[in-house]
Every structure is written in structure tokens, then in C-alpha cells.
JSON list of C-alpha atoms in Angstrom, two decimals:
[
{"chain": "Z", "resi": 44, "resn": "UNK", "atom": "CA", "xyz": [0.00, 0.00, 0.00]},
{"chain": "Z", "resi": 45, "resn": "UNK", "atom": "CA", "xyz": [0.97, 3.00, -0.25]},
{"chain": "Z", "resi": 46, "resn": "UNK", "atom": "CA", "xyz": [0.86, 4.40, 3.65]},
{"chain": "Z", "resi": 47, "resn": "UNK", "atom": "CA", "xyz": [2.34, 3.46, 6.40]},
{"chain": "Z", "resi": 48, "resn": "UNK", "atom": "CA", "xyz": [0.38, 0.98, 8.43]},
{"chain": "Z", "resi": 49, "resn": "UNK", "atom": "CA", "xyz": [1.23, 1.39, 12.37]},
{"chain": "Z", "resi": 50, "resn": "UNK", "atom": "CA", "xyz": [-0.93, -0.36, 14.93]},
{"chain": "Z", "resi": 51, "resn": "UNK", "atom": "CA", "xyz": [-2.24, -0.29, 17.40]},
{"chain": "Z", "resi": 52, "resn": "UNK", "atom": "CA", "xyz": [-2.72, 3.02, 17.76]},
{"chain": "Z", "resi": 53, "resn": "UNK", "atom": "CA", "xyz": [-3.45, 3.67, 21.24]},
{"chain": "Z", "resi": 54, "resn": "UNK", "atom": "CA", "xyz": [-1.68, 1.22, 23.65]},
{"chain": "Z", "resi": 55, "resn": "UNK", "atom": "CA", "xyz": [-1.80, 1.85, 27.58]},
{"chain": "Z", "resi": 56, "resn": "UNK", "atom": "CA", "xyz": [0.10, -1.03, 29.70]},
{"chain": "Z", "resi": 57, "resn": "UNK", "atom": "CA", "xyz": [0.66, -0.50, 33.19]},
{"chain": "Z", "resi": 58, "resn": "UNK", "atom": "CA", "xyz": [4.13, -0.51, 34.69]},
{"chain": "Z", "resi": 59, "resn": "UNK", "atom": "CA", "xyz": [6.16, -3.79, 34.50]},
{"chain": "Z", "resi": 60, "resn": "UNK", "atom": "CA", "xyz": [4.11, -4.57, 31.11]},
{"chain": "Z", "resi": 61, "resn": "UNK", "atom": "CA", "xyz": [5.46, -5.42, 27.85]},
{"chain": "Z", "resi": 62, "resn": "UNK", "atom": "CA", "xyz": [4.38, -3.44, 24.67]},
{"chain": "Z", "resi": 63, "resn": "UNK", "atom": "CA", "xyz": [4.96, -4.32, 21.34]},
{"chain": "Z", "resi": 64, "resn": "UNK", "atom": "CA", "xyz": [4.39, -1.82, 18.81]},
{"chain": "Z", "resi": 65, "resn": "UNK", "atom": "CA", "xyz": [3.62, -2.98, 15.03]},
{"chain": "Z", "resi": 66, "resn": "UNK", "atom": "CA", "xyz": [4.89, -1.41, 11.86]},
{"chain": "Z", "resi": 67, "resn": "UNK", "atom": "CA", "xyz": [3.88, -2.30, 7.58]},
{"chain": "Z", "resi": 68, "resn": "UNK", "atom": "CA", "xyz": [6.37, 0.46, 5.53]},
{"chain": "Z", "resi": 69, "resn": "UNK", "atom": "CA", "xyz": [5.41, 0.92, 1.91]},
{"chain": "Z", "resi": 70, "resn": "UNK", "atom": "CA", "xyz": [5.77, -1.83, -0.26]},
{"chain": "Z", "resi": 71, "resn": "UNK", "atom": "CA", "xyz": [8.98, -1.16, -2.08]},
{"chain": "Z", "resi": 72, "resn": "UNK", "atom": "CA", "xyz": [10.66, 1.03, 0.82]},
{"chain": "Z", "resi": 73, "resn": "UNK", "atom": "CA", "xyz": [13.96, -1.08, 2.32]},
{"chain": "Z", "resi": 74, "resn": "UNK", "atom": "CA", "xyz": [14.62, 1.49, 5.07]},
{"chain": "Z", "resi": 75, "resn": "UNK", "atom": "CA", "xyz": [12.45, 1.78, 8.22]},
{"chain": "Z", "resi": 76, "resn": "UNK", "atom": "CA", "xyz": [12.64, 4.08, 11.18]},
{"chain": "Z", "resi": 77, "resn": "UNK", "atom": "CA", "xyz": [11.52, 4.09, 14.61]},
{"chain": "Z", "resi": 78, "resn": "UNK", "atom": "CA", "xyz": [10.84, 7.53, 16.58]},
{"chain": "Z", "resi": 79, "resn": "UNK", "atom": "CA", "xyz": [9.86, 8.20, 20.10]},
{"chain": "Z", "resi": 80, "resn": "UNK", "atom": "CA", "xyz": [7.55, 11.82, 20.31]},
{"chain": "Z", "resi": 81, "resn": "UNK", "atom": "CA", "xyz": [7.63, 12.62, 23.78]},
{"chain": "Z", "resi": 82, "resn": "UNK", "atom": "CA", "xyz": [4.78, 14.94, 25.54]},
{"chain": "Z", "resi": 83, "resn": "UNK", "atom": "CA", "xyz": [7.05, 17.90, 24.65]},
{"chain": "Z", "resi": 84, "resn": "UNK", "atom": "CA", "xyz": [7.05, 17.23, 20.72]},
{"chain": "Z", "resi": 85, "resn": "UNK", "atom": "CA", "xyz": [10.85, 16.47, 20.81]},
{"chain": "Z", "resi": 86, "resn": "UNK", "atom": "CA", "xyz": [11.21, 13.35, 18.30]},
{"chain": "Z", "resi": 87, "resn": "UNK", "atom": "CA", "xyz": [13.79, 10.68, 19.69]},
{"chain": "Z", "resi": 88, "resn": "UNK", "atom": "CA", "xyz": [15.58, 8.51, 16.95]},
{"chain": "Z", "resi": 89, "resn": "UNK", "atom": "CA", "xyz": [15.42, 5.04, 17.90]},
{"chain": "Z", "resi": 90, "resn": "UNK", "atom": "CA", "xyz": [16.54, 2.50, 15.94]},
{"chain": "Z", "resi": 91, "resn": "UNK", "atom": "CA", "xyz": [16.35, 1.97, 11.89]},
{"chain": "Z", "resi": 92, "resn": "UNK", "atom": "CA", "xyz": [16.84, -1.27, 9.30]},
{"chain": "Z", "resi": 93, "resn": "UNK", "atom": "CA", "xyz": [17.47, -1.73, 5.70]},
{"chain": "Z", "resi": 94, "resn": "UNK", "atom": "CA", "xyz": [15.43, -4.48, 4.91]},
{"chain": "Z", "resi": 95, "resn": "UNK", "atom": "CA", "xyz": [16.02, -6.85, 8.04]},
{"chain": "Z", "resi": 96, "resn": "UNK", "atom": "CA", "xyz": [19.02, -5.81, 9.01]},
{"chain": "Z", "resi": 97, "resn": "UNK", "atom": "CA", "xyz": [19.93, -3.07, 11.74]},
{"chain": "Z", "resi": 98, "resn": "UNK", "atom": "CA", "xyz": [21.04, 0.01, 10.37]},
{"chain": "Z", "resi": 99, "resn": "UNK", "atom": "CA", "xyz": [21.44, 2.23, 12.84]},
{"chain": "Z", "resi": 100, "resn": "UNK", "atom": "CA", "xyz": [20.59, 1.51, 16.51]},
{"chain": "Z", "resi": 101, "resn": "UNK", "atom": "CA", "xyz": [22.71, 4.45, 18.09]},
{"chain": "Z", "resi": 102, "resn": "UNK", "atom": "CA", "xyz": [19.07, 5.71, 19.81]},
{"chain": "Z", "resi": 103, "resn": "UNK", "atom": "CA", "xyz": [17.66, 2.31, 21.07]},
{"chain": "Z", "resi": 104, "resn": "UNK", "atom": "CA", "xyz": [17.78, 1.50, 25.31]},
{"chain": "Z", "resi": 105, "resn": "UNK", "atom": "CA", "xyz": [19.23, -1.44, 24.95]},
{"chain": "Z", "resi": 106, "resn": "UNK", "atom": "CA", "xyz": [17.98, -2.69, 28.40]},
{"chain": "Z", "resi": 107, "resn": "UNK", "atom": "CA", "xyz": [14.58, -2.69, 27.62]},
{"chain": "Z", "resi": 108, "resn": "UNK", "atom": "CA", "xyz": [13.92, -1.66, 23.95]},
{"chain": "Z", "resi": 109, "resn": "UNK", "atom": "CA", "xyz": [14.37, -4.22, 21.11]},
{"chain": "Z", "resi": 110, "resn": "UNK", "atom": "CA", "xyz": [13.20, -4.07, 17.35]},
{"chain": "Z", "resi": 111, "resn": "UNK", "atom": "CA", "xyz": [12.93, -6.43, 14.47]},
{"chain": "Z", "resi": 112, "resn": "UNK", "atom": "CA", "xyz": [12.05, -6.33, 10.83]},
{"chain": "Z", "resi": 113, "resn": "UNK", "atom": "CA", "xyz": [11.64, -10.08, 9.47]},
{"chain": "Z", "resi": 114, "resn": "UNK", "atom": "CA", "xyz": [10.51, -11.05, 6.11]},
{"chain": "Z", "resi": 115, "resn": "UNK", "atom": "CA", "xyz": [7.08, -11.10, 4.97]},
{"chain": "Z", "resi": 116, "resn": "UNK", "atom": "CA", "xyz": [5.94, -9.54, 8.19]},
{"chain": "Z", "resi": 117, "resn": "UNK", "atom": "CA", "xyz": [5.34, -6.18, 9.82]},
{"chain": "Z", "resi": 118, "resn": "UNK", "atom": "CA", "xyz": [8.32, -4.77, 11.77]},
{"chain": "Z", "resi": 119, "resn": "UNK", "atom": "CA", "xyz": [7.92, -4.35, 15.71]},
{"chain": "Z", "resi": 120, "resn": "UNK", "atom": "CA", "xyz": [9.24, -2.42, 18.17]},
{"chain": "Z", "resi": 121, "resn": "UNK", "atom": "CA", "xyz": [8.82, -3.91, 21.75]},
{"chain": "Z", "resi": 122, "resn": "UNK", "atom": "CA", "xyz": [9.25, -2.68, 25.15]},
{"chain": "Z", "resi": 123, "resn": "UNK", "atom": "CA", "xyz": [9.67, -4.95, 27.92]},
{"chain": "Z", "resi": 124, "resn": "UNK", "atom": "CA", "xyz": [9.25, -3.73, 31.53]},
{"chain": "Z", "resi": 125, "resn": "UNK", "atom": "CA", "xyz": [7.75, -0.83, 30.70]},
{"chain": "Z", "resi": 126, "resn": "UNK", "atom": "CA", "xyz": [8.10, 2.51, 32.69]},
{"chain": "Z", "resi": 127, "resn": "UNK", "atom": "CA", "xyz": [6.26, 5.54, 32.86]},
{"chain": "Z", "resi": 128, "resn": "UNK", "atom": "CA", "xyz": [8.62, 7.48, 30.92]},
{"chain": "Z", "resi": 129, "resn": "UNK", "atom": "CA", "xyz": [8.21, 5.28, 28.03]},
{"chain": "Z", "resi": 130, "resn": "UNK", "atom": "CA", "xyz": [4.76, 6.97, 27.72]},
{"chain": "Z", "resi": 131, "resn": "UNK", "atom": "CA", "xyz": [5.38, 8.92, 23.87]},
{"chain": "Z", "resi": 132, "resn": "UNK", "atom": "CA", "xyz": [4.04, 8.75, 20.70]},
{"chain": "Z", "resi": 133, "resn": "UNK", "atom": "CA", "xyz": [6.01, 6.41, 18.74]},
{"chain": "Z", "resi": 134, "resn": "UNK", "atom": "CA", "xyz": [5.88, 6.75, 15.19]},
{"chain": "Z", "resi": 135, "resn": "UNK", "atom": "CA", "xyz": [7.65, 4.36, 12.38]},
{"chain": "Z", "resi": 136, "resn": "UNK", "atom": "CA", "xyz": [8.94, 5.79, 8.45]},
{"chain": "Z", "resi": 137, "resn": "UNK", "atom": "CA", "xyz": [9.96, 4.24, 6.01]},
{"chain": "Z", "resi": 138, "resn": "UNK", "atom": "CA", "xyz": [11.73, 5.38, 2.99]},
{"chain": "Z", "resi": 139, "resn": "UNK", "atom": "CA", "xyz": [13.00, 4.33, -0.71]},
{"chain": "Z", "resi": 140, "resn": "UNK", "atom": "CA", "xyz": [16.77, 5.65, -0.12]},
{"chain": "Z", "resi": 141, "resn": "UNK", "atom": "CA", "xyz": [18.23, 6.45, 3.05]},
{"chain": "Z", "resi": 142, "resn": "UNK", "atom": "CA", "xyz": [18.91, 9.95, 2.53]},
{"chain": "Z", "resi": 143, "resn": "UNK", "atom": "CA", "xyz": [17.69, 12.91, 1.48]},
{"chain": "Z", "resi": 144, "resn": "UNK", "atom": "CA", "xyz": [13.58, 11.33, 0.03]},
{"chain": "Z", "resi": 145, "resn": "UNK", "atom": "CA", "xyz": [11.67, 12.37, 2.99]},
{"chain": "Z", "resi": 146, "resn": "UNK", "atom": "CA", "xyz": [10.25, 9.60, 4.66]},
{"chain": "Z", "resi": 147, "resn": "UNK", "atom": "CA", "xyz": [7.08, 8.46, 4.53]},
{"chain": "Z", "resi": 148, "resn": "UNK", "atom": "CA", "xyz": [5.71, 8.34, 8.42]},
{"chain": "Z", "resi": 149, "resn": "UNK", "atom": "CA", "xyz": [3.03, 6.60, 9.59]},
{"chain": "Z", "resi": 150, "resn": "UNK", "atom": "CA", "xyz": [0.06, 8.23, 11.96]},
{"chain": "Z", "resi": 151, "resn": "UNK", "atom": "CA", "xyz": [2.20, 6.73, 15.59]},
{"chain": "Z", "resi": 152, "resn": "UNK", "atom": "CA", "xyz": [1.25, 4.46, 17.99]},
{"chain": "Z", "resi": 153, "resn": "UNK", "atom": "CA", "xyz": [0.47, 6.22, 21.39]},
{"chain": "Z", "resi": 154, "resn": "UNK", "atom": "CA", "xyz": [1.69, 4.46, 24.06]},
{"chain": "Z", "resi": 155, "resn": "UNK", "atom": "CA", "xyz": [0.52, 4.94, 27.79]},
{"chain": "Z", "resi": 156, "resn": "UNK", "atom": "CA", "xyz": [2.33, 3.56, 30.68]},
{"chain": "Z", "resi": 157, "resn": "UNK", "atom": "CA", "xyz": [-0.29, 3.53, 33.70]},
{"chain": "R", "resi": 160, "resn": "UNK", "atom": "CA", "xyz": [26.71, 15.94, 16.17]},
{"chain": "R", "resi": 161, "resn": "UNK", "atom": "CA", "xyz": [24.43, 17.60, 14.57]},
{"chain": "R", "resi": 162, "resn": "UNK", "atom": "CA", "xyz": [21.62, 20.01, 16.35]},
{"chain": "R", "resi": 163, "resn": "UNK", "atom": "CA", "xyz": [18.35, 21.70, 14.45]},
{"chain": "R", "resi": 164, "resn": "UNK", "atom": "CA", "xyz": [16.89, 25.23, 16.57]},
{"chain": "R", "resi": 165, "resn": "UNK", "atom": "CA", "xyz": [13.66, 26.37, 16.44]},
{"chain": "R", "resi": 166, "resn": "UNK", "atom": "CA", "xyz": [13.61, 29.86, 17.71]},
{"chain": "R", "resi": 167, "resn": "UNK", "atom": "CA", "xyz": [10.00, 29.98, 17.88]},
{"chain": "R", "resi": 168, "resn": "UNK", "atom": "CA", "xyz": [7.66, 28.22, 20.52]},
{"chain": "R", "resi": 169, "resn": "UNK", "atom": "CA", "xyz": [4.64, 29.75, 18.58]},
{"chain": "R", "resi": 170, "resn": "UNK", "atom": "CA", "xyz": [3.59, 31.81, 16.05]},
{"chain": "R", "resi": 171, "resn": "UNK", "atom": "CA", "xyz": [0.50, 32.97, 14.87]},
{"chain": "R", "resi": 172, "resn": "UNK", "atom": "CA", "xyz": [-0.91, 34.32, 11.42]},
{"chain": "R", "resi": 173, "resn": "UNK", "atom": "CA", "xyz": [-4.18, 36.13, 10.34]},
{"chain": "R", "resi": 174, "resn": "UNK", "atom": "CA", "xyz": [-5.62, 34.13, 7.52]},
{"chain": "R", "resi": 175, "resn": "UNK", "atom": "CA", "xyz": [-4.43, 35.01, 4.14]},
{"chain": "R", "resi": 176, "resn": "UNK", "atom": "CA", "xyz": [-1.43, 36.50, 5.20]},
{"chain": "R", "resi": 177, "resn": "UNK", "atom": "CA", "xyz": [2.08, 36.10, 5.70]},
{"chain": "R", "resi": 178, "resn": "UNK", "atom": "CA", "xyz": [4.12, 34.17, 8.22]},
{"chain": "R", "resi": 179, "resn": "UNK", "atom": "CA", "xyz": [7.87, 32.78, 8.58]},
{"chain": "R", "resi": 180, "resn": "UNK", "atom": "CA", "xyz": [9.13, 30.45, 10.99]},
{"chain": "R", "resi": 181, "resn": "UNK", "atom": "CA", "xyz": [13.10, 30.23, 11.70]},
{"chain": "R", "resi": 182, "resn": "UNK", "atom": "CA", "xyz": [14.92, 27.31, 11.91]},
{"chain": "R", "resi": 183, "resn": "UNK", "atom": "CA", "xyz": [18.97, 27.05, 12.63]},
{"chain": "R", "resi": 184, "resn": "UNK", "atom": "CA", "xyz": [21.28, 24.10, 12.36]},
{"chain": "R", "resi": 185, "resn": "UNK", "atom": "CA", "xyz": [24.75, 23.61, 13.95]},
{"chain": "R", "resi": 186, "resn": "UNK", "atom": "CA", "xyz": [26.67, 20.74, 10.94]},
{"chain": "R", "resi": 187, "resn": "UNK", "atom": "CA", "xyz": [30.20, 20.39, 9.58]},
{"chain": "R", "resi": 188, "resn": "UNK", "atom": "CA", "xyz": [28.68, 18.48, 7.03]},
{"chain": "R", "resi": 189, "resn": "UNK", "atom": "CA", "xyz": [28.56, 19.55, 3.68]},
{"chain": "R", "resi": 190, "resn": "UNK", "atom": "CA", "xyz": [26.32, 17.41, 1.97]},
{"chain": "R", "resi": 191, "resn": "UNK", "atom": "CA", "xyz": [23.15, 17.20, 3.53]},
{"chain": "R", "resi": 192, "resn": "UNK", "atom": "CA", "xyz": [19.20, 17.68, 3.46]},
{"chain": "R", "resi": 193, "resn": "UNK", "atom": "CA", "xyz": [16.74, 19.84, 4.92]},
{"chain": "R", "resi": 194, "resn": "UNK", "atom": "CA", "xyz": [13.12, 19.32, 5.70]},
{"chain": "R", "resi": 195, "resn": "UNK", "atom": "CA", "xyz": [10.06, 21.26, 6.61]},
{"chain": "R", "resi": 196, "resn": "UNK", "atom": "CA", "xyz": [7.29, 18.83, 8.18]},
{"chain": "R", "resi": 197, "resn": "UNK", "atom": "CA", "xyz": [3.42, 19.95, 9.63]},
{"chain": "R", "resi": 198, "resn": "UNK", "atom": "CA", "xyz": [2.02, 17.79, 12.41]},
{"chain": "R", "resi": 199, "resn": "UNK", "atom": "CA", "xyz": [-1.63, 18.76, 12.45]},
{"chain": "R", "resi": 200, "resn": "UNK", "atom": "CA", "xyz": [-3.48, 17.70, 15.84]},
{"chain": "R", "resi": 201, "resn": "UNK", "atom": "CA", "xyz": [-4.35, 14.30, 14.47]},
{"chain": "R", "resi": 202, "resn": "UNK", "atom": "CA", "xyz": [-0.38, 14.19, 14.62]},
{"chain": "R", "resi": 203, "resn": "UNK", "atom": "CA", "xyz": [0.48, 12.67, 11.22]},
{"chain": "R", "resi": 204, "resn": "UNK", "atom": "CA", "xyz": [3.67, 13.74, 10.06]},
{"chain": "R", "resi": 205, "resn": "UNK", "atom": "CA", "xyz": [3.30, 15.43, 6.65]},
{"chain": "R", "resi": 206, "resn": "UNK", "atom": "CA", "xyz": [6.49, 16.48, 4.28]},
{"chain": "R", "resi": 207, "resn": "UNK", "atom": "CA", "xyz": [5.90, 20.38, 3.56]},
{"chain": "R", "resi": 208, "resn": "UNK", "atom": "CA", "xyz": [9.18, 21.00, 1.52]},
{"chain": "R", "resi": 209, "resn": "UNK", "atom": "CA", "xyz": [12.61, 19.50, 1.19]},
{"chain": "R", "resi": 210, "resn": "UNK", "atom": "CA", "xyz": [16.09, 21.52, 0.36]},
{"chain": "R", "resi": 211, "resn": "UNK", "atom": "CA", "xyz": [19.07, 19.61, -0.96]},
{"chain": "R", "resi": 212, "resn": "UNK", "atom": "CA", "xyz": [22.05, 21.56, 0.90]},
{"chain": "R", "resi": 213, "resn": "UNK", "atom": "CA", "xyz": [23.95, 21.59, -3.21]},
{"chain": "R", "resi": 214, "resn": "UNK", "atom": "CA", "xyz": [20.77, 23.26, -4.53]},
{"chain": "R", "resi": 215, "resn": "UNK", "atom": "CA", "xyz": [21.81, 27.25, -4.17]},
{"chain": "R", "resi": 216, "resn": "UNK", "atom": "CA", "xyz": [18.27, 27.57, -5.91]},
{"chain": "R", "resi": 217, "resn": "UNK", "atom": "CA", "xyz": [15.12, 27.61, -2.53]},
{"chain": "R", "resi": 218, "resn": "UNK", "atom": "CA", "xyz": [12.64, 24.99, -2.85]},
{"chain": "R", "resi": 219, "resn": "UNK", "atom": "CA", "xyz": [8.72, 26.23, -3.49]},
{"chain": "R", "resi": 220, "resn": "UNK", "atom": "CA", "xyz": [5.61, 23.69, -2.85]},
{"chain": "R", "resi": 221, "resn": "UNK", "atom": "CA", "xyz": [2.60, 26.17, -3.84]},
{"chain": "R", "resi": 222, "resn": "UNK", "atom": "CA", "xyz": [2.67, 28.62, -1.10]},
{"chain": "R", "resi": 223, "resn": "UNK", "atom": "CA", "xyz": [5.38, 26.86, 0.56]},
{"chain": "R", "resi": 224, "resn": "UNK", "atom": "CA", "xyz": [8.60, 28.24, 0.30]},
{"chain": "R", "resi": 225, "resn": "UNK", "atom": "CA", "xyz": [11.95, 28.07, 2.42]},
{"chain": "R", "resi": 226, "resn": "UNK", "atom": "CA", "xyz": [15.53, 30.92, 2.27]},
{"chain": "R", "resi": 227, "resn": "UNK", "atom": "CA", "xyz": [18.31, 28.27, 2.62]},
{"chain": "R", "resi": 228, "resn": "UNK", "atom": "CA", "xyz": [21.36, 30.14, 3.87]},
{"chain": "R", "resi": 229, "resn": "UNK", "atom": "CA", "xyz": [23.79, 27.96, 3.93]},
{"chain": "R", "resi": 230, "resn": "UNK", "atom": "CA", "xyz": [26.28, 30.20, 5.27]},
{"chain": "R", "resi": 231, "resn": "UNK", "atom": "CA", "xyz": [24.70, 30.79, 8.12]},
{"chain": "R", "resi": 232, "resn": "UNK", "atom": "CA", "xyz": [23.22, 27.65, 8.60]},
{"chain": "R", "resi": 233, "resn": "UNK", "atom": "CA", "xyz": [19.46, 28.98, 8.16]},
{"chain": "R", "resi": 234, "resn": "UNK", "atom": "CA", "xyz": [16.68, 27.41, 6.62]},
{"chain": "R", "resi": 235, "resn": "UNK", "atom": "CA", "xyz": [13.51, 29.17, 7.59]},
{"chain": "R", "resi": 236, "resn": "UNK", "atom": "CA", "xyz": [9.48, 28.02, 5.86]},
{"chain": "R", "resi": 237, "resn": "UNK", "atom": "CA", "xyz": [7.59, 30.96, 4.56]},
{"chain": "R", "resi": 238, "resn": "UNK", "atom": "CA", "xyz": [3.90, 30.56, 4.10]},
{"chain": "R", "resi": 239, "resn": "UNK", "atom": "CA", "xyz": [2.21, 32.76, 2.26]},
{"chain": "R", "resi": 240, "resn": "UNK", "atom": "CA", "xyz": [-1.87, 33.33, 1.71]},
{"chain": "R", "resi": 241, "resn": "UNK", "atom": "CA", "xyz": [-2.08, 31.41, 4.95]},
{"chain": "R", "resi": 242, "resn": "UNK", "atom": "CA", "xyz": [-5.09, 29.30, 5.24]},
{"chain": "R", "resi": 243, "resn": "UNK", "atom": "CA", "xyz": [-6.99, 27.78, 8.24]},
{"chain": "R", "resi": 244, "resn": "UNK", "atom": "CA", "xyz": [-5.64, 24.30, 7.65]},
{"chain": "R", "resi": 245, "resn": "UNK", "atom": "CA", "xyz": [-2.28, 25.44, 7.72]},
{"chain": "R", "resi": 246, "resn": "UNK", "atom": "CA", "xyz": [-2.43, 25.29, 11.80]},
{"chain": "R", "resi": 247, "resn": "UNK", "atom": "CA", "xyz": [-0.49, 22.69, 13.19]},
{"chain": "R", "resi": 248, "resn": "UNK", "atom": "CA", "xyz": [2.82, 22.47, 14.78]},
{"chain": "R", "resi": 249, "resn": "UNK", "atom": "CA", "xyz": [5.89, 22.59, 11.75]},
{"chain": "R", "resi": 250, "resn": "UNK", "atom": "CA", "xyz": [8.89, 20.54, 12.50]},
{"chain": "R", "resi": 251, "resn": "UNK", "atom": "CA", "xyz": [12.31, 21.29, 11.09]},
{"chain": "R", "resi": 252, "resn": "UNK", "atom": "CA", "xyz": [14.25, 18.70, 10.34]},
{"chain": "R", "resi": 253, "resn": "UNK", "atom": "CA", "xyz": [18.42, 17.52, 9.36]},
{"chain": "R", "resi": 254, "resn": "UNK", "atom": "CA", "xyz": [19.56, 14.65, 7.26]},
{"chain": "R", "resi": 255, "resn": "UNK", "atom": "CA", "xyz": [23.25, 13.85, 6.78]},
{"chain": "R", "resi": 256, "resn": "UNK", "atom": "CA", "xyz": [25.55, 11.61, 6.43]},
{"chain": "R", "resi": 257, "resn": "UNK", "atom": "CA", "xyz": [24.21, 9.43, 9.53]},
{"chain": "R", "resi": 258, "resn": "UNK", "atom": "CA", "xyz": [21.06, 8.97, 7.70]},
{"chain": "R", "resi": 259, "resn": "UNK", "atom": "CA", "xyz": [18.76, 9.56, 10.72]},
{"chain": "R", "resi": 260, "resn": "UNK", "atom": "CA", "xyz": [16.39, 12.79, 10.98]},
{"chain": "R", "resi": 261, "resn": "UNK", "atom": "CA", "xyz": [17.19, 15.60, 13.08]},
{"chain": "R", "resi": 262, "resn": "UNK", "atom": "CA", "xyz": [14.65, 17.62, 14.88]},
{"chain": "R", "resi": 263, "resn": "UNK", "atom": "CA", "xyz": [13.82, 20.84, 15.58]},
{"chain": "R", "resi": 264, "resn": "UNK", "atom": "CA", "xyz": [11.37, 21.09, 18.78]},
{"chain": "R", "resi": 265, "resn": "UNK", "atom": "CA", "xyz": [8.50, 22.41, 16.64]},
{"chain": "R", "resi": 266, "resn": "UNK", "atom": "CA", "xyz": [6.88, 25.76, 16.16]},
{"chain": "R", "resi": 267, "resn": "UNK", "atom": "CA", "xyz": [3.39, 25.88, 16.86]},
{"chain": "R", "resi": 268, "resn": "UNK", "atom": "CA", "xyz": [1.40, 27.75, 14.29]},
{"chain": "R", "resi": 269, "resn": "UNK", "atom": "CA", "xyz": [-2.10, 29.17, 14.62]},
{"chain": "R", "resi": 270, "resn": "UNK", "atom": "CA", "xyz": [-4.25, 30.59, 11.90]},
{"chain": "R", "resi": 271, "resn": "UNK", "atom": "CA", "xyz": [-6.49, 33.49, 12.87]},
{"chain": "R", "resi": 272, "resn": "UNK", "atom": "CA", "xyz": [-9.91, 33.90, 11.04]}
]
């Protein structure tokens, strides 16, 4: 298709609870990217892949945070243990080329840590 | 690394006029992009314009339109005949060599009828 698919797109988990986020790019796009939007709009890089492999994971908590983009299926961000903090918008892209298209973003997945 | 500024927390614009929100970035880069997005309230992340850091000539999109000075490391989005639906909060953002976006912390833009 020709959007990016996130679900769900609210989530609230209390604390302790795992959350796993979902992600479909655009057919076609190799590169997705995972962003955290926190209450005060800042956007947090997280983690991005071309195809399934990790591109860049410079922004991921490694403790608690893990991502994966497998073949033939939507990628996924999950959060285990969840904290309060982790309460953002999170918001997946994907792109053609890695730099300079614009990505493609999809509407976010809100996540609320109770 | 590389750091986007958005001057302005808010800014507001009687319809059908005029308004231009600042952005600064801090790169030793020299090849890079620059992007203007608009998160309405239903917070989808639209692309407004895009500048390719080579391109001396600014970008337009309709009423969209950005002054790239590279120089100084400026790229601030003019919008001109401003409309209702323009309202939303308008992201700048950095792409270089790392690949990753760069934010700006948004400038919140309100339309006045």
C-alpha cells in the first residue's frame, strides 16, 4: 500500500508490562525508522533497518527496547518492563533511499504507561 | 553531532497573510538535506518542503517556500496566503551523512480567522 500501516494506535500497559508496537512500511521502501515523540514534541531517533538488518541503533535503550524487521511480516518495536517514561508517541517511516527522500511516516502508535 | 533550533515556541498568522518560521542548524557536514514537516493535531507527520544543501536555488511547494542560507546555517518556511488548515505544529528537520532525521522542537502555528 501506499501508507504506512502502524498499529495499534493507542496502547496503555501498566508498569512492569510489555508493549509491542507494530509497523507495515510501503511496499517497495527497504529502510524503516523508529521515533519516540515525547509529551514535549521532541522526536527521539530510535533504531532503523534496511530491509532486516539493523542500520542504525545508536538511539535504542538497549535494556529494555528491542526491534525487528523479518521477512514477509510487519516490523515491531517492543518494550519490555515498561516505565512511565516510556509513555510517547512512537511513530515508524519508512523510505526508498536512506537519505535525502523524505520519509514516509506513519500516523504513531500512542503508548501509555499507567 | 548535529543540532536543528527552532527559535519559535509559537507563532500565529491572520488568515491570508504572511508568516515565517526560523529554523537554525549547527553541521560540519557539507552534503546534507533539509526538511520542513506539519504535524496537524491528528499528529500525522506530513512532508511540507525538502532543500538539498547543493541546490543554491530555494525549494517552493505552492505557497510553501523556504531561504536556505547555507552560510549561516538557516533554513527558515515561509507561508504565504495562509489558510486555516495550515495550523499545526511545523517541525524542522536535518539529514546527513548518519542517515537519521534531526529535529527541531517544533513551532506551533495558529491561523487566525
Amino acid at each position: 500500500g501506499e501508507e504506512v500501516a502502524q498499529t495499534p494506535k493507542h496502547l496503555v500497559r501498566g508498569e512492569g508490562q510489555k508493549a509491542k508496537l507494530y509497523c507495515a512500511p510501503i511496499k517497495g521502501h527497504s529502510y524503516v525508522f523508529w521515533y519516540q515523540q515525547v509529551l514535549k514534541n521532541e522526536f527521539k531517533f530510535l533504531i532503523s533497518f534496511q530491509n532486516e538488518n539493523v542500520f542504525d541503533e545508536t538511539g535504542m535503550p538497549k535494556e529494555r527496547f528491542s526491534a525487528k524487521c523479518l521477512p514477509n511480516s510487519p516490523c515491531s518495536l517492543e518494550i519490555q518492563a515498561t516505565k512511565l517514561e516510556d509513555s510517547a508517541v512512537y511513530f515508524c517511516a519508512s523510505s526508498q533511499s536512506v537519505q535525502g527522500g523524505g520519509y514516509t511516516f506513519g500516523s504513531g502508535t500512542r503508548l501509555t504507561v499507567v | 553531532a548535529q543540532t536543528v533550533t527552532q527559535s519559535q515556541p509559537e507563532m500565529s498568522v491572520q488568515e491570508a497573510e504572511t508568516v515565517t518560521l526560523s529554523c537554525t542548524y549547527d553541521t560540519s557536514e557539507s552534503d546534507y538535506y533539509l526538511f520542513w514537516y506539519k504535524q496537524p493535531p491528528s499528529r500525522q507527520m506530513i512532508l511540507v518542503i525538502r532543500q538539498e544543501a547543493y541546490k543554491q536555488q530555494n525549494a517552493t511547494e505552492n505557497r510553501f517556500s523556504v531561504n536556505f542560507q547555507k552560510a549561516a546555517k538557516s533554513f527558515s518556511l515561509k507561508i504565504s496566503d495562509s489558510q486555516l488548515g495550515d495550523a499545526a505544529m511545523y517541525f524542522c528537520a536535518y539529514q546527513g551523512g548518519s542517515e537519521k532525521l534531526v529535529f527541531g522542537k517544533g513551532t506551533k502555528l495558529t491561523v487566525n480567522p
